[in-house]
Amino acid sequence: MSRSLLHLLTTEEEGRLNRFFRQRLRDREDAADAMQETALRALQVSQATLIENPRAYLFQIAKSVARLTIIRQSRDRALSTPLEDGLAVPCKRPDQEQIVAGRQHLIIMEREIESLPKRCQQVFVLSRIHGLSNGEIAARLGISRNMVEKHIIKALLHCRAARAKINL
């Protein structure tokens, strides 16, 4: 069922879902991330799962993603304080063990990204590191937006699995 959900997302409901996320999240980058997370979750639905109304199921996934994104946005806003407020709070520096562990995790993630197929790696870096939109990536690389989204989803799944291994 996951492939049919993804097909529904990319062919029929992409515009509606984009509007849905932009209205609720009020941030283009968060809306694009939410679209990708929705596609990722749609892909993870078991093929054996019987879904009577795929469109409603897809929008239920989207509502869940939007809710979690809004929670994250509110946490981010609470954490961001004016610079003057932060000057009164002493900085807690990480200890050597945390620094070494963080560097090791970065090296592992870098190797995981480098192990992706070349085109998938290119798309992922342009999206996540350089901040290009899916349309800009598609135009720059001469591929469809659909392929850009598939490459990003593949890379995100790969990175998620790598992070799960790191956090064991």
Tab-separated table of C-alpha atoms in Angstrom:
chain	number	residue	atom	x	y	z
A	1	MET	CA	0.000	0.000	0.000
A	2	SER	CA	2.887	2.376	0.663
A	3	ARG	CA	3.704	2.770	-3.046
A	4	SER	CA	0.095	3.682	-3.850
A	5	LEU	CA	0.109	6.232	-1.011
A	6	LEU	CA	3.304	7.743	-2.377
A	7	HIS	CA	1.820	7.778	-5.891
A	8	LEU	CA	-1.292	9.526	-4.551
A	9	LEU	CA	0.914	12.046	-2.753
A	10	THR	CA	3.109	12.854	-5.758
A	11	THR	CA	0.425	12.860	-8.452
A	12	GLU	CA	-2.900	13.966	-7.034
A	13	GLU	CA	-2.521	15.464	-3.574
A	14	GLU	CA	0.854	17.235	-3.677
A	15	GLY	CA	-0.645	20.691	-4.200
A	16	ARG	CA	-3.296	20.264	-1.510
A	17	LEU	CA	-0.770	18.914	0.986
A	18	ASN	CA	1.640	21.764	0.225
A	19	ARG	CA	-1.126	24.302	0.883
A	20	PHE	CA	-2.158	22.383	4.012
A	21	PHE	CA	1.387	22.536	5.423
A	22	ARG	CA	2.058	26.142	4.386
A	23	GLN	CA	-1.168	27.315	6.057
A	24	ARG	CA	-0.531	25.422	9.260
A	25	LEU	CA	3.225	25.815	9.583
A	26	ARG	CA	3.639	29.289	8.039
A	27	ASP	CA	7.204	28.477	6.961
A	28	ARG	CA	8.195	27.194	3.510
A	29	GLU	CA	11.156	25.174	4.749
A	30	ASP	CA	9.109	23.505	7.469
A	31	ALA	CA	6.360	22.826	4.902
A	32	ALA	CA	8.873	21.193	2.538
A	33	ASP	CA	10.303	19.126	5.394
A	34	ALA	CA	6.793	18.099	6.427
A	35	MET	CA	6.021	17.001	2.852
A	36	GLN	CA	9.124	14.824	2.863
A	37	GLU	CA	8.335	13.391	6.278
A	38	THR	CA	4.803	12.589	5.076
A	39	ALA	CA	6.206	10.807	2.025
A	40	LEU	CA	8.667	8.944	4.227
A	41	ARG	CA	5.908	7.771	6.549
A	42	ALA	CA	3.732	6.791	3.584
A	43	LEU	CA	6.596	4.638	2.293
A	44	GLN	CA	6.936	2.945	5.656
A	45	VAL	CA	3.331	1.704	5.640
A	46	SER	CA	3.368	-2.048	5.199
A	47	GLN	CA	2.377	-3.393	1.775
A	48	ALA	CA	0.040	-5.792	3.585
A	49	THR	CA	-1.883	-2.969	5.264
A	50	LEU	CA	-5.400	-2.647	3.864
A	51	ILE	CA	-6.391	1.024	3.667
A	52	GLU	CA	-9.971	1.698	2.668
A	53	ASN	CA	-9.532	5.415	2.012
A	54	PRO	CA	-5.922	6.189	0.995
A	55	ARG	CA	-6.584	9.924	0.609
A	56	ALA	CA	-7.931	10.212	4.174
A	57	TYR	CA	-5.082	8.058	5.475
A	58	LEU	CA	-2.532	10.283	3.728
A	59	PHE	CA	-4.070	13.411	5.247
A	60	GLN	CA	-4.107	11.748	8.660
A	61	ILE	CA	-0.357	11.204	8.284
A	62	ALA	CA	-0.015	14.855	7.232
A	63	LYS	CA	-1.992	16.053	10.283
A	64	SER	CA	0.272	14.059	12.560
A	65	VAL	CA	3.408	15.439	10.901
A	66	ALA	CA	2.034	19.000	11.094
A	67	ARG	CA	1.187	18.600	14.788
A	68	LEU	CA	4.695	17.361	15.604
A	69	THR	CA	6.248	20.162	13.538
A	70	ILE	CA	4.174	22.787	15.353
A	71	ILE	CA	5.317	21.357	18.694
A	72	ARG	CA	8.943	21.530	17.524
A	73	GLN	CA	8.430	25.121	16.291
A	74	SER	CA	7.042	26.196	19.670
A	75	ARG	CA	9.987	24.557	21.475
A	76	ASP	CA	12.420	26.299	19.120
A	77	ARG	CA	10.769	29.662	19.786
A	78	ALA	CA	10.942	29.077	23.532
A	79	LEU	CA	14.633	28.268	23.269
A	80	SER	CA	15.531	31.323	21.241
A	81	THR	CA	16.054	34.303	23.487
A	82	PRO	CA	17.526	37.718	22.798
A	83	LEU	CA	21.317	37.835	22.941
A	84	GLU	CA	21.295	40.123	25.985
A	85	ASP	CA	19.259	37.568	27.956
A	86	GLY	CA	21.762	34.853	27.147
A	87	LEU	CA	24.741	36.842	28.394
A	88	ALA	CA	23.633	36.465	31.992
A	89	VAL	CA	23.571	32.662	31.736
A	90	PRO	CA	26.912	30.877	32.042
A	91	CYS	CA	27.815	28.626	29.116
A	92	LYS	CA	28.001	24.939	29.935
A	93	ARG	CA	30.833	23.513	27.886
A	94	PRO	CA	30.774	19.893	26.806
A	95	ASP	CA	33.397	17.677	28.394
A	96	GLN	CA	36.083	15.883	26.373
A	97	GLU	CA	34.093	12.665	26.207
A	98	GLN	CA	31.093	14.454	24.682
A	99	ILE	CA	33.313	16.237	22.168
A	100	VAL	CA	34.983	12.993	21.074
A	101	ALA	CA	31.642	11.161	20.853
A	102	GLY	CA	30.145	14.007	18.802
A	103	ARG	CA	33.071	13.983	16.381
A	104	GLN	CA	32.831	10.208	16.010
A	105	HIS	CA	29.118	10.474	15.267
A	106	LEU	CA	29.795	13.129	12.635
A	107	ILE	CA	32.420	10.926	10.993
A	108	ILE	CA	30.005	7.986	10.935
A	109	MET	CA	27.229	10.115	9.419
A	110	GLU	CA	29.641	11.552	6.847
A	111	ARG	CA	30.648	8.027	5.803
A	112	GLU	CA	27.009	6.970	5.607
A	113	ILE	CA	26.174	9.924	3.351
A	114	GLU	CA	29.250	9.190	1.217
A	115	SER	CA	28.081	5.585	0.851
A	116	LEU	CA	24.863	6.721	-0.858
A	117	PRO	CA	24.679	6.448	-4.658
A	118	LYS	CA	26.312	9.506	-6.253
A	119	ARG	CA	23.090	11.162	-7.512
A	120	CYS	CA	21.276	10.492	-4.230
A	121	GLN	CA	24.215	11.990	-2.334
A	122	GLN	CA	24.246	15.074	-4.616
A	123	VAL	CA	20.531	15.691	-4.127
A	124	PHE	CA	20.758	15.227	-0.358
A	125	VAL	CA	23.697	17.629	0.029
A	126	LEU	CA	22.053	20.269	-2.161
A	127	SER	CA	18.862	19.972	-0.117
A	128	ARG	CA	20.158	19.679	3.429
A	129	ILE	CA	23.525	21.410	3.345
A	130	HIS	CA	22.993	24.114	0.717
A	131	GLY	CA	19.269	24.628	1.433
A	132	LEU	CA	18.067	24.431	-2.182
A	133	SER	CA	14.393	23.716	-2.848
A	134	ASN	CA	13.361	20.555	-4.671
A	135	GLY	CA	12.569	22.589	-7.790
A	136	GLU	CA	15.986	24.264	-7.769
A	137	ILE	CA	17.709	20.902	-7.356
A	138	ALA	CA	15.684	19.385	-10.184
A	139	ALA	CA	16.583	22.264	-12.513
A	140	ARG	CA	20.254	22.214	-11.556
A	141	LEU	CA	20.633	18.440	-12.031
A	142	GLY	CA	18.230	18.040	-14.958
A	143	ILE	CA	15.947	15.558	-13.193
A	144	SER	CA	12.288	15.639	-12.195
A	145	ARG	CA	11.074	16.953	-8.831
A	146	ASN	CA	9.657	13.493	-8.233
A	147	MET	CA	13.148	11.983	-8.556
A	148	VAL	CA	14.540	14.668	-6.239
A	149	GLU	CA	11.957	13.703	-3.608
A	150	LYS	CA	12.722	9.994	-4.032
A	151	HIS	CA	16.454	10.623	-3.601
A	152	ILE	CA	15.852	12.710	-0.473
A	153	ILE	CA	13.573	10.063	1.012
A	154	LYS	CA	16.139	7.355	0.302
A	155	ALA	CA	18.882	9.433	1.931
A	156	LEU	CA	16.719	10.247	4.962
A	157	LEU	CA	15.895	6.573	5.475
A	158	HIS	CA	19.589	5.739	5.195
A	159	CYS	CA	20.543	8.449	7.713
A	160	ARG	CA	17.762	7.433	10.082
A	161	ALA	CA	19.057	3.843	10.092
A	162	ALA	CA	22.616	5.106	10.691
A	163	ARG	CA	21.482	7.276	13.607
A	164	ALA	CA	19.629	4.321	15.103
A	165	LYS	CA	22.878	2.315	15.010
A	166	ILE	CA	24.797	5.179	16.638
A	167	ASN	CA	22.270	5.548	19.456
A	168	LEU	CA	22.217	1.841	20.377
